[in-house]
Amino acid sequence: MRWGCHLPRTSWGSGLGRTPQLPDEHISFLIQWSWPFKGVHPLRPPRAFIRHHGNSADSAPPPGRHGQLFRSISATEAIQRHRRNLTEWFSRLPREERQFGPTFALDTVHVDPVIRESTPDELLRPSTELATGHQQTQAGLPPLALSQLFDPDACGRRVQTVVLYGTVGTGKSTLVRKMVLDWCYGRLPAFELLIPFSCEDLSSLGSTPASLCQLVTQRYTPLKEVLPLMTAAGSRLLFVLHGLERLNLDFRLAGTGLCSDPEEPGPPAAIIVNLLRKYMLPEASILVTTRPSTISRIPSKYVGRYGEICGFSDTNLQKLYFQLRLNQPDCGYGAGGASVSVTPAQRDNLIQMLSRNLEGHHQIAAACFLPSYCWLVCATLHFLHAPTPAGQTLTSIYTSFLRLNFSGETLDSTHTSNLSLMSYAARTMGKLAYEGVSSRKTYFSEEDVRGCLEAGIKTEEEFQLLQIFRRDALRFFLAPCVEPGHLGTFVFTVPAMQEYLAALYIVLGLRKTALQRVGKEVVEFVGRVGEDVSLVLGIVAKLLPLRILPLLFNLLKVVPRVFGRMVSKSREAVAQAMVLEMFREEDYYNDDVLDQMGASILGVEGPRRHPDEPSEDEVFELFPMFMGGLLSAHNRAVLAQLGCPIKNLDALENAQAIKKKLGKLGRQVLPPSELLDHLFFHYEFQNQRFSAEVLGSLRQLNLAGVRMTPLKCTVVASVLGSGRHPLDEVNLASCQLDPAGLHTLMPVLLRARKLGLSNNPLTAAGVGLLMDGLAGNTSVTHLSLLHTDLGDEGLELLASQLDRNKQLQELNVAYNGAGDTVALALAKAAREHPSLELLHLYFNELSSEGRQVLRDLGGSGEGGARVVASLTEGTAVSEYWSMILSEVQRNVNSWDPLRVQRHLKLLLRDLEDSRGATLNPWRKAQLLRVEGEVKTLLEQLGGSGH
């Protein structure tokens, strides 16, 4: 993985103006728009609107003004109700958008994509090369603003019908939705009435006869009163036909007869044809959106202007989009309920880093050419840095992203197969992605792409389907590479998409060997003829008792079993490959996958490579994560909506094969970053029973040095928090763990025997949380809070609440900036504790007298905990001197060198004083040896040993 939008494509259904029905937030946006809401409230004032390039209006007339056509009170009220209903409906956000915060709304963050006017000749020009879309806005006619769509053409002719076309992901749905809201808020003064139709909704009616008036009133009840005025509305009436590729239109007179009466019933497709012919309501304005492959369904003589939606071809539009999206305030609470919020400074830092990466003309800028991928980048950054909604995973973000762009999309609505566009992409692009992962490459030649696209094509019909996919969706998945040394090749639009599609290709069972394909055909053949053959052989056996007949009967039973074993072996091989990818030793020096993904998007330093690893070797650590995630119940349900169903039995057998391999290889001790990757796999899988069985043998949780973001804390808590088996040790040293992260991880921490939290900014607030958790706890016996910014407040809190726990044996609060008074109070509390044996207080802000008092207290023979505050005990060397200096040596590069030097010099003075106070030569020799060790450390830090 090398680096790592619009609102989603949507549809409108029938019923606007019916009984209010609020959709379940788990129902897709596609379905939400199929259950409209009837509003009777006053039209709310428009939100603060930020106008960008291409705004659909130049001015906003006062609410309620409708020109000269709808002057009657009843007509005015009907239009107002229509506006309110559309506003209520089109302002609704799917669950995927609500994650961006409670104040997020389309009219506050919308950035219009670039629209380039094109000509019929350009549309009909055949493509002679592998088309992956628009790499740049082509020269020629200037870009169009939304307010210019219906302006007279270059010859001064009036434009009544505009066709906007764009590939999947360019923002057609969002653009239309924004135009509708603009009209509702009075920002389209040229149109007094706007009627949007979803062609998907109209296609669902089939050939059921309905008049134009019926189609309107069934969806927009308030307009029943103004229908008689439609014929007189002229160009001030705007029909919006969204997603024309869903309708099979026939402009031949033999196929669709002429009809000019809006009240004459007919098939919905025929009504649309006559509207576009300008035979019905000839003066009305019409805006059509469609995919490139279906532009030719409307004869060019009926179209006044073609506009190609070119996405964000300008980097400034991309940056503006990110700025508006990422500056939305979040809800402030993560999955665990802890208060976790991104500060304005952190948001600004993310935006600045992302902007610098875009300015560098990196591959991310080529990906964000498509507004949909801008959405994916924002969603990924939100997942990595903002509070994570319960149950949200990286795989679910990518699956939802595809649902928002492909849900309900068929490759060709006129084809009898009704093949899902996503299913076709999984078979073709998934094959290319998996071959890349298998051969560890991310750059593909034109021959590579053609090979995967054209594999198995044998008929003209199949070739036509391929051409549709290439025109409409290929650019969504592949982008031309802009990296030096790889020009002329293609890459997946974002690297993680390659790994996602490769995983999807596997879990859908699309990868088959030649033997498996032959075996499947044999089984299907045997299944078709088996019953007939068995019947015939049964009759023959009664007439001729041939000995060979039982053998034939058994053969019919054996073939399916043999094929079943082949499939089982294949699943085991896939599971083996996945587990090996997860535990590759070559990746042990990499950052964890979450840091890799964040670094790739923001353009900071990428994953570290193994010193002996070839520089060109690619890392595909997300591939196994996505495989696990795609097997989760939620993602399988969404994939089924996309026409990519994964059978429950297949998912179960795949999970069993993975569990078998993980059970063998998952017991090895892993480096911290790889261990987090392992836990992240389980988080993506979202199967607690599976994780409990696989991780039941885990006894040491060593994540030292891993930057524990709120997301990573959620991952660990989600996977291990519900377990019951004890942990011998939890090491979270140097993890940048704050009190919020500590709160999230508490269920895991309290199961440990040894708990290491050193070098984290826990502060006194973290200690308060920890002591609440440790009250009555019987697991934790060793607790290290070394260098955790506790200060006097933290140690005072420890001293007052230490007796709430009766099992603690060792407590390390060294290097916390505490003074004499609180250190002595804690030492006394430790001496009185029933089980505490050792208290570390060295490297705190202790005076010479304070250290002496603590040494005397620790050396008294009254029992209780020993107190370690220096390298000496009386006139002898402390038995813990080696441990103290080893701790300094381990952290010498991360601690404040001047502060460490100061403490070491104080300890050196203690050693010299003790050496001068003893006459024992053995003790003097030991003290001299330790003095030498301290002086060596001081020289390493650049300080003087004197």
PDB file of C-alpha atoms in Angstrom, residues 519-520 522-527 530 534 549-567:
ATOM      1  CA  GLY A 519     -14.650 -30.081 -11.882  1.00  0.00           C
ATOM      2  CA  LYS A 520     -17.509 -27.631 -11.435  1.00  0.00           C
ATOM      3  CA  VAL A 522     -18.602 -32.001 -14.378  1.00  0.00           C
ATOM      4  CA  VAL A 523     -20.561 -31.682 -11.146  1.00  0.00           C
ATOM      5  CA  GLU A 524     -23.182 -29.492 -12.791  1.00  0.00           C
ATOM      6  CA  PHE A 525     -23.485 -31.997 -15.639  1.00  0.00           C
ATOM      7  CA  VAL A 526     -23.796 -34.892 -13.226  1.00  0.00           C
ATOM      8  CA  GLY A 527     -26.361 -32.940 -11.234  1.00  0.00           C
ATOM      9  CA  GLY A 530     -27.887 -37.806 -12.405  1.00  0.00           C
ATOM     10  CA  SER A 534     -30.318 -43.243 -11.853  1.00  0.00           C
ATOM     11  CA  LEU A 549     -24.323 -51.060 -12.245  1.00  0.00           C
ATOM     12  CA  PRO A 550     -23.495 -50.542  -8.534  1.00  0.00           C
ATOM     13  CA  LEU A 551     -20.164 -49.090  -9.645  1.00  0.00           C
ATOM     14  CA  LEU A 552     -21.958 -46.550 -11.839  1.00  0.00           C
ATOM     15  CA  PHE A 553     -24.271 -45.639  -8.980  1.00  0.00           C
ATOM     16  CA  ASN A 554     -21.283 -45.013  -6.692  1.00  0.00           C
ATOM     17  CA  LEU A 555     -19.550 -42.976  -9.381  1.00  0.00           C
ATOM     18  CA  LEU A 556     -22.479 -40.560  -9.491  1.00  0.00           C
ATOM     19  CA  LYS A 557     -22.110 -40.052  -5.736  1.00  0.00           C
ATOM     20  CA  VAL A 558     -18.317 -39.756  -5.723  1.00  0.00           C
ATOM     21  CA  VAL A 559     -17.999 -36.896  -8.259  1.00  0.00           C
ATOM     22  CA  PRO A 560     -19.629 -34.207  -6.043  1.00  0.00           C
ATOM     23  CA  ARG A 561     -17.578 -35.350  -3.040  1.00  0.00           C
ATOM     24  CA  VAL A 562     -14.339 -35.113  -5.001  1.00  0.00           C
ATOM     25  CA  PHE A 563     -15.234 -31.619  -6.178  1.00  0.00           C
ATOM     26  CA  GLY A 564     -16.141 -30.657  -2.626  1.00  0.00           C
ATOM     27  CA  ARG A 565     -12.685 -31.720  -1.465  1.00  0.00           C
ATOM     28  CA  MET A 566     -11.118 -29.675  -4.261  1.00  0.00           C
ATOM     29  CA  VAL A 567     -13.024 -26.602  -3.096  1.00  0.00           C
TER      30      VAL A 567
END
